[in-house]
């Protein structure tokens, strides 16, 4: 339920209403939007009659019942205003949101060694990315597959962050690792396989750090938003949703099916920012550029693309990783498209050929 306040409501009146609501069986939360101040109510609201609330103050414009099972994640909860998630990086603040420039996250599936992660960071930065991705803890189908270098990989991510100033995003799989990962990462990634790991969602929610929440392998949009609700309910408003493809009966040609329709659908349901990951969605690097362009046209706020200096030798997800030169070419194409959709970014204006770009990565 939300209580919409009139424009001329004195702050003291809002405080008074919140104090009064605190005595009810609900949790009131003040949400100051660009246009309106709204008090969100979560809890046993079914028993509350709108008239009861209305009688509390002449400054209440209206009360609206949020019928969806997810409350804080719903667009209604913010009275139709889309949220911006601002992430502080060494190079400055980066905004994720419907009204912000396109954000690009790029990097290898796994952090393999210092040289590869630092060089990849330099390459993706030069091409216009603002975040470096790279897994230290990897969720692998086989227990015999490379599991990630763990803590030592976190140190390498910290080095890459220091050298390039890029923000870092890396996956957290276990509640026990949240604190140490949060020391290095600017954004915590919850992977598809952990989308409904509710203990993990509560724990990353408690850090207050921005969280990229990937859609589960076969999660419905509602299940995904309910998972986001766990993070929001833990007091962390900084959630970014990431579509990475869903399972289908046909895995012959693509690893998953990229559900680009989530972009317009989510816009009707939630205020949270959206990222599209065309790499895990297609599983094949040759399809990544086309789906990247499609994602921008669909209106995504951000992209997450896997890039590896030598995909043939990658310890994980080589077939879907772009080579540095391919990523640079893609980013040159992204620039005019982002501008066309009024999503141009400063980092895309300043694309340069990095020193390391001249190296022949295919021969490493
Ligand atoms: C990843 O980003 O490397 C990853 C494992 O992604 P997902 O959880 O989408 O499979
Ligand atoms: Mn991967």
Short mmCIF file of C-alpha atoms in Angstrom, two decimals, chain A:
data_model
loop_
_atom_site.label_atom_id
_atom_site.label_comp_id
_atom_site.label_asym_id
_atom_site.label_seq_id
_atom_site.Cartn_x
_atom_site.Cartn_y
_atom_site.Cartn_z
CA UNK A 1 0.00 0.00 0.00
CA UNK A 2 1.27 3.51 -0.64
CA UNK A 3 0.19 6.81 0.83
CA UNK A 4 0.68 9.68 -1.61
CA UNK A 5 1.26 13.04 0.05
CA UNK A 6 0.11 16.39 -1.32
CA UNK A 7 2.84 18.67 -2.67
CA UNK A 8 2.58 21.23 0.14
CA UNK A 9 2.83 18.73 3.01
CA UNK A 10 5.13 20.02 5.78
CA UNK A 11 7.95 17.55 6.63
CA UNK A 12 6.77 17.48 10.25
CA UNK A 13 3.38 16.18 9.10
CA UNK A 14 5.05 13.34 7.19
CA UNK A 15 7.04 12.44 10.31
CA UNK A 16 3.86 12.51 12.40
CA UNK A 17 2.07 10.16 9.99
CA UNK A 18 5.03 7.77 9.89
CA UNK A 19 5.16 7.72 13.72
CA UNK A 20 1.48 6.97 13.88
CA UNK A 21 1.72 4.21 11.25
CA UNK A 22 4.55 2.66 13.26
CA UNK A 23 1.95 1.73 15.86
CA UNK A 24 0.07 -0.30 13.28
CA UNK A 25 1.07 -3.75 12.04
CA UNK A 26 2.98 -2.30 9.07
CA UNK A 27 6.43 -0.96 8.20
CA UNK A 28 6.18 2.59 6.85
CA UNK A 29 8.93 3.89 4.60
CA UNK A 30 9.31 7.43 3.25
CA UNK A 31 10.11 7.51 -0.46
CA UNK A 32 11.02 10.95 -1.77
CA UNK A 33 10.60 10.86 -5.53
CA UNK A 34 11.29 13.61 -8.04
CA UNK A 35 7.63 14.61 -8.16
CA UNK A 36 5.98 13.21 -5.06
CA UNK A 37 6.62 12.13 -1.53
CA UNK A 38 5.10 8.76 -0.91
CA UNK A 39 4.92 6.64 2.24
CA UNK A 40 5.19 2.97 1.36
CA UNK A 41 3.57 0.47 3.70
CA UNK A 42 4.62 -3.16 3.82
CA UNK A 43 3.12 -5.79 6.08
CA UNK A 44 -0.42 -6.63 7.13
CA UNK A 45 -2.07 -4.01 4.95
CA UNK A 46 -5.03 -6.19 3.92
CA UNK A 47 -6.87 -5.36 7.14
CA UNK A 48 -6.30 -1.63 6.76
CA UNK A 49 -9.05 0.38 5.11
CA UNK A 50 -7.96 3.24 2.86
CA UNK A 51 -10.45 5.53 4.65
CA UNK A 52 -8.65 4.94 7.96
CA UNK A 53 -5.43 6.18 6.51
CA UNK A 54 -7.11 9.02 4.66
CA UNK A 55 -8.56 10.26 7.98
CA UNK A 56 -5.08 10.60 9.46
CA UNK A 57 -4.25 13.84 7.68
CA UNK A 58 -5.73 16.39 5.27
CA UNK A 59 -2.36 16.34 3.48
CA UNK A 60 -2.90 12.80 2.16
CA UNK A 61 -3.72 12.96 -1.55
CA UNK A 62 -4.63 9.31 -2.04
CA UNK A 63 -3.85 5.77 -0.90
CA UNK A 64 -3.14 3.04 -3.43
CA UNK A 65 -3.10 -0.69 -2.80
CA UNK A 66 -0.19 -2.57 -4.44
CA UNK A 67 -1.80 -5.80 -5.56
CA UNK A 68 1.37 -7.50 -6.78
CA UNK A 69 3.09 -10.00 -4.44
CA UNK A 70 6.30 -7.98 -4.73
CA UNK A 71 5.83 -4.59 -3.11
CA UNK A 72 9.03 -2.58 -2.92
CA UNK A 73 10.08 -3.83 -6.36
CA UNK A 74 6.83 -2.76 -7.99
CA UNK A 75 6.50 0.35 -10.10
CA UNK A 76 3.39 1.36 -8.10
CA UNK A 77 5.40 1.41 -4.86
CA UNK A 78 7.36 4.35 -6.28
CA UNK A 79 4.27 5.95 -7.77
CA UNK A 80 5.47 5.22 -11.29
CA UNK A 81 8.93 6.70 -10.90
CA UNK A 82 11.87 4.63 -12.19
CA UNK A 83 14.82 4.35 -9.85
CA UNK A 84 18.46 5.09 -10.55
CA UNK A 85 21.14 2.95 -8.96
CA UNK A 86 24.29 5.01 -8.52
CA UNK A 87 27.54 3.11 -8.16
CA UNK A 88 30.70 4.81 -6.95
CA UNK A 89 33.81 3.70 -8.88
CA UNK A 90 37.36 5.11 -8.70
CA UNK A 91 36.66 6.84 -12.04
CA UNK A 92 33.52 8.50 -10.66
CA UNK A 93 29.87 7.74 -10.11
CA UNK A 94 27.99 5.66 -12.67
CA UNK A 95 24.19 5.71 -12.85
CA UNK A 96 22.11 2.71 -13.92
CA UNK A 97 18.57 3.63 -14.87
CA UNK A 98 15.98 4.28 -17.51
CA UNK A 99 16.91 7.95 -17.78
CA UNK A 100 20.68 7.46 -17.64
CA UNK A 101 23.29 6.79 -20.32
CA UNK A 102 23.99 3.20 -21.31
CA UNK A 103 26.40 1.43 -18.94
CA UNK A 104 28.75 -1.26 -20.26
CA UNK A 105 30.21 -4.01 -18.08
CA UNK A 106 32.80 -6.24 -19.74
CA UNK A 107 35.48 -8.74 -18.89
CA UNK A 108 36.29 -12.42 -18.74
CA UNK A 109 34.09 -15.10 -17.27
CA UNK A 110 36.82 -15.96 -14.74
CA UNK A 111 39.81 -14.12 -13.40
CA UNK A 112 42.69 -16.34 -14.54
CA UNK A 113 45.90 -14.45 -13.76
CA UNK A 114 47.13 -10.91 -13.17
CA UNK A 115 48.32 -10.19 -16.70
CA UNK A 116 45.07 -11.29 -18.34
CA UNK A 117 42.77 -9.45 -15.96
CA UNK A 118 44.75 -6.20 -15.99
CA UNK A 119 45.14 -6.23 -19.78
CA UNK A 120 41.50 -7.09 -20.33
CA UNK A 121 40.54 -4.27 -17.96
CA UNK A 122 42.66 -1.82 -19.96
CA UNK A 123 41.22 -3.03 -23.24
CA UNK A 124 37.58 -2.81 -22.17
CA UNK A 125 38.13 0.56 -20.55
CA UNK A 126 39.72 1.94 -23.72
CA UNK A 127 36.75 0.67 -25.71
CA UNK A 128 34.31 2.50 -23.42
CA UNK A 129 33.28 0.11 -20.62
CA UNK A 130 32.83 1.51 -17.11
CA UNK A 131 32.92 -1.81 -15.22
CA UNK A 132 35.16 -4.84 -15.28
CA UNK A 133 33.53 -8.19 -14.66
CA UNK A 134 35.40 -11.36 -13.68
CA UNK A 135 34.53 -14.36 -11.56
CA UNK A 136 36.61 -15.37 -8.55
CA UNK A 137 34.06 -17.95 -7.36
CA UNK A 138 32.47 -19.81 -10.27
CA UNK A 139 29.21 -21.75 -10.25
CA UNK A 140 30.11 -24.70 -12.51
CA UNK A 141 27.84 -27.54 -13.51
CA UNK A 142 30.64 -30.06 -12.98
CA UNK A 143 32.54 -30.25 -9.68
CA UNK A 144 35.60 -31.17 -11.76
CA UNK A 145 35.48 -27.98 -13.85
CA UNK A 146 37.54 -24.90 -12.92
CA UNK A 147 35.92 -23.43 -9.81
CA UNK A 148 37.62 -20.01 -9.88
CA UNK A 149 40.77 -18.89 -8.05
CA UNK A 150 38.76 -17.61 -5.07
CA UNK A 151 40.36 -15.13 -2.71
CA UNK A 152 43.55 -14.67 -4.76
CA UNK A 153 41.39 -13.66 -7.73
CA UNK A 154 39.79 -10.96 -5.58
CA UNK A 155 43.26 -9.47 -5.05
CA UNK A 156 43.78 -9.46 -8.81
CA UNK A 157 40.45 -7.68 -9.32
CA UNK A 158 41.57 -5.10 -6.75
CA UNK A 159 44.76 -4.59 -8.77
CA UNK A 160 42.82 -4.17 -12.02
CA UNK A 161 40.56 -1.65 -10.25
CA UNK A 162 43.55 0.30 -9.02
CA UNK A 163 45.27 0.34 -12.41
CA UNK A 164 42.23 1.29 -14.50
CA UNK A 165 39.78 2.93 -12.08
CA UNK A 166 37.03 0.71 -13.45
CA UNK A 167 34.26 -0.43 -11.13
CA UNK A 168 34.39 -4.14 -10.29
CA UNK A 169 31.55 -6.62 -10.47
CA UNK A 170 32.03 -10.18 -9.34
CA UNK A 171 29.83 -13.06 -8.28
CA UNK A 172 29.11 -14.08 -4.73
CA UNK A 173 27.95 -17.67 -4.30
CA UNK A 174 28.23 -18.23 -0.56
CA UNK A 175 27.02 -16.16 2.37
CA UNK A 176 30.39 -16.79 4.03
CA UNK A 177 32.19 -14.87 1.25
CA UNK A 178 29.95 -11.80 1.10
CA UNK A 179 32.05 -9.55 3.34
CA UNK A 180 35.41 -10.20 1.70
CA UNK A 181 33.94 -9.84 -1.81
CA UNK A 182 32.17 -6.63 -0.79
CA UNK A 183 35.58 -5.14 0.11
CA UNK A 184 36.72 -5.41 -3.52
CA UNK A 185 33.52 -5.32 -5.57
CA UNK A 186 31.60 -2.17 -6.39
CA UNK A 187 28.66 -4.38 -7.43
CA UNK A 188 27.91 -7.84 -6.06
CA UNK A 189 26.61 -10.30 -8.63
CA UNK A 190 24.08 -12.94 -7.64
CA UNK A 191 24.20 -15.55 -10.39
CA UNK A 192 21.33 -17.29 -12.14
CA UNK A 193 21.79 -20.46 -10.10
CA UNK A 194 21.51 -18.54 -6.84
CA UNK A 195 18.58 -16.32 -7.75
CA UNK A 196 16.45 -18.08 -5.17
CA UNK A 197 19.14 -18.61 -2.55
CA UNK A 198 17.19 -16.61 -0.02
CA UNK A 199 19.89 -16.59 2.68
CA UNK A 200 22.31 -15.14 0.15
CA UNK A 201 19.78 -12.54 -1.00
CA UNK A 202 19.24 -11.40 2.60
CA UNK A 203 22.97 -11.25 3.23
CA UNK A 204 23.81 -9.19 0.12
CA UNK A 205 20.81 -7.04 0.97
CA UNK A 206 22.28 -6.31 4.38
CA UNK A 207 25.56 -5.01 2.88
CA UNK A 208 23.80 -2.10 1.18
CA UNK A 209 26.17 -2.61 -1.80
CA UNK A 210 24.66 -2.48 -5.28
CA UNK A 211 23.55 -5.95 -6.38
CA UNK A 212 23.21 -7.30 -9.91
CA UNK A 213 20.55 -9.99 -9.69
CA UNK A 214 20.59 -12.41 -12.60
CA UNK A 215 17.42 -14.11 -13.70
CA UNK A 216 17.29 -17.80 -12.78
CA UNK A 217 17.72 -20.41 -15.50
CA UNK A 218 14.00 -20.99 -15.69
CA UNK A 219 12.60 -18.33 -13.42
CA UNK A 220 9.40 -16.51 -14.23
CA UNK A 221 9.51 -12.73 -14.18
CA UNK A 222 7.45 -12.78 -10.99
CA UNK A 223 9.87 -15.17 -9.24
CA UNK A 224 12.72 -12.91 -10.31
CA UNK A 225 11.01 -9.82 -8.90
CA UNK A 226 10.21 -11.68 -5.68
CA UNK A 227 13.93 -12.48 -5.39
CA UNK A 228 14.69 -8.76 -5.87
CA UNK A 229 12.11 -8.07 -3.15
CA UNK A 230 14.23 -10.07 -0.68
CA UNK A 231 17.18 -7.73 -1.27
CA UNK A 232 15.00 -4.63 -1.10
CA UNK A 233 13.28 -5.91 2.05
CA UNK A 234 16.71 -6.30 3.67
CA UNK A 235 17.07 -2.53 3.40
CA UNK A 236 19.09 -2.36 0.19
CA UNK A 237 17.44 -0.31 -2.58
CA UNK A 238 20.35 -0.78 -5.02
CA UNK A 239 19.20 -3.68 -7.14
CA UNK A 240 19.85 -4.05 -10.87
CA UNK A 241 18.09 -6.87 -12.75
CA UNK A 242 20.07 -8.88 -15.31
CA UNK A 243 18.49 -11.01 -18.02
CA UNK A 244 20.93 -13.71 -19.16
CA UNK A 245 18.73 -16.00 -21.17
CA UNK A 246 16.33 -18.70 -20.09
CA UNK A 247 16.20 -22.44 -20.74
CA UNK A 248 14.36 -23.79 -23.73
CA UNK A 249 13.89 -27.19 -25.31
CA UNK A 250 16.36 -26.31 -28.07
CA UNK A 251 19.97 -25.89 -27.01
CA UNK A 252 21.44 -26.97 -30.32
CA UNK A 253 22.21 -23.52 -31.67
CA UNK A 254 22.17 -21.23 -28.66
CA UNK A 255 22.90 -21.93 -24.99
CA UNK A 256 19.74 -20.16 -23.81
CA UNK A 257 16.97 -18.01 -25.22
CA UNK A 258 17.56 -14.31 -24.71
CA UNK A 259 14.23 -12.96 -23.52
CA UNK A 260 14.49 -9.39 -24.78
CA UNK A 261 10.80 -8.89 -24.17
CA UNK A 262 11.62 -8.57 -20.47
CA UNK A 263 12.73 -5.00 -21.11
CA UNK A 264 9.32 -3.59 -22.05
CA UNK A 265 7.57 -6.03 -19.69
CA UNK A 266 9.70 -5.06 -16.68
CA UNK A 267 9.08 -1.38 -17.45
CA UNK A 268 5.40 -1.95 -16.71
CA UNK A 269 6.09 -3.90 -13.51
CA UNK A 270 9.14 -2.50 -11.76
CA UNK A 271 11.18 0.66 -11.26
CA UNK A 272 14.47 -1.28 -11.08
CA UNK A 273 17.21 -0.81 -13.73
CA UNK A 274 17.82 -3.53 -16.31
CA UNK A 275 20.97 -5.17 -17.69
CA UNK A 276 21.16 -7.58 -20.61
CA UNK A 277 23.88 -10.23 -20.79
CA UNK A 278 24.02 -11.42 -24.42
CA UNK A 279 27.03 -13.67 -23.72
CA UNK A 280 25.42 -16.22 -21.37
CA UNK A 281 22.18 -15.83 -23.28
CA UNK A 282 23.55 -17.00 -26.62
CA UNK A 283 26.62 -18.98 -25.53
CA UNK A 284 28.30 -18.16 -28.86
CA UNK A 285 30.43 -15.10 -29.47
CA UNK A 286 29.25 -14.79 -33.08
CA UNK A 287 25.73 -13.92 -31.90
CA UNK A 288 26.75 -11.50 -29.16
CA UNK A 289 27.05 -8.34 -31.32
CA UNK A 290 23.58 -8.75 -32.90
CA UNK A 291 21.91 -9.37 -29.55
CA UNK A 292 23.81 -6.47 -27.99
CA UNK A 293 22.35 -4.14 -30.61
CA UNK A 294 18.92 -5.70 -30.12
CA UNK A 295 19.16 -5.15 -26.36
CA UNK A 296 19.95 -1.46 -26.87
CA UNK A 297 17.03 -1.11 -29.27
CA UNK A 298 14.77 -2.83 -26.73
CA UNK A 299 15.78 -0.16 -24.22
CA UNK A 300 18.18 -1.86 -21.82
CA UNK A 301 19.94 0.38 -19.30
CA UNK A 302 23.13 -1.63 -19.31
CA UNK A 303 25.01 -4.49 -20.97
CA UNK A 304 27.26 -7.19 -19.60
CA UNK A 305 29.57 -8.76 -22.19
CA UNK A 306 32.23 -11.41 -21.73
CA UNK A 307 35.62 -10.52 -23.22
CA UNK A 308 38.74 -12.70 -23.05
CA UNK A 309 42.23 -12.03 -24.42
CA UNK A 310 42.36 -15.51 -25.91
CA UNK A 311 38.94 -17.22 -25.82
CA UNK A 312 40.29 -20.49 -27.21
CA UNK A 313 42.31 -20.92 -24.03
CA UNK A 314 39.74 -19.56 -21.55
CA UNK A 315 39.21 -21.58 -18.37
CA UNK A 316 35.46 -20.96 -18.62
CA UNK A 317 32.98 -19.71 -21.22
CA UNK A 318 35.54 -19.27 -24.02
CA UNK A 319 33.04 -19.95 -26.85
CA UNK A 320 30.86 -17.01 -25.85
CA UNK A 321 33.69 -14.56 -25.12
CA UNK A 322 34.57 -11.79 -27.55
CA UNK A 323 38.19 -11.19 -28.44
CA UNK A 324 39.45 -7.71 -27.52
CA UNK A 325 39.36 -6.60 -31.16
CA UNK A 326 35.80 -7.89 -31.55
CA UNK A 327 34.71 -6.04 -28.41
CA UNK A 328 36.28 -2.84 -29.63
CA UNK A 329 34.52 -3.16 -32.98
CA UNK A 330 31.22 -3.80 -31.20
CA UNK A 331 31.66 -0.76 -28.99
CA UNK A 332 32.27 1.42 -32.03
CA UNK A 333 28.89 0.22 -33.33
CA UNK A 334 27.22 0.63 -29.95
CA UNK A 335 28.16 4.30 -29.77
CA UNK A 336 25.92 5.67 -32.56
CA UNK A 337 23.07 3.36 -31.56
CA UNK A 338 23.24 4.49 -27.93
CA UNK A 339 23.27 8.09 -29.15
CA UNK A 340 20.27 7.44 -31.39
CA UNK A 341 18.33 6.28 -28.33
CA UNK A 342 19.62 9.27 -26.31
CA UNK A 343 21.79 6.96 -24.25
CA UNK A 344 25.23 8.22 -25.30
CA UNK A 345 27.92 8.10 -22.62
CA UNK A 346 31.05 10.06 -21.94
CA UNK A 347 33.14 6.89 -21.90
CA UNK A 348 31.79 5.99 -25.35
CA UNK A 349 32.80 9.45 -26.66
CA UNK A 350 36.35 8.88 -25.52
CA UNK A 351 36.96 5.48 -27.05
CA UNK A 352 40.63 4.98 -27.83
CA UNK A 353 42.85 2.22 -29.09
CA UNK A 354 44.75 1.10 -26.02
CA UNK A 355 48.40 0.16 -26.22
CA UNK A 356 47.58 -3.45 -25.46
CA UNK A 357 45.03 -3.51 -28.25
CA UNK A 358 47.89 -3.67 -30.71
CA UNK A 359 48.95 -7.04 -29.27
CA UNK A 360 47.84 -10.16 -31.13
CA UNK A 361 45.81 -11.90 -28.44
CA UNK A 362 44.88 -14.79 -30.69
CA UNK A 363 48.48 -16.03 -30.44
CA UNK A 364 48.78 -16.03 -26.66
#
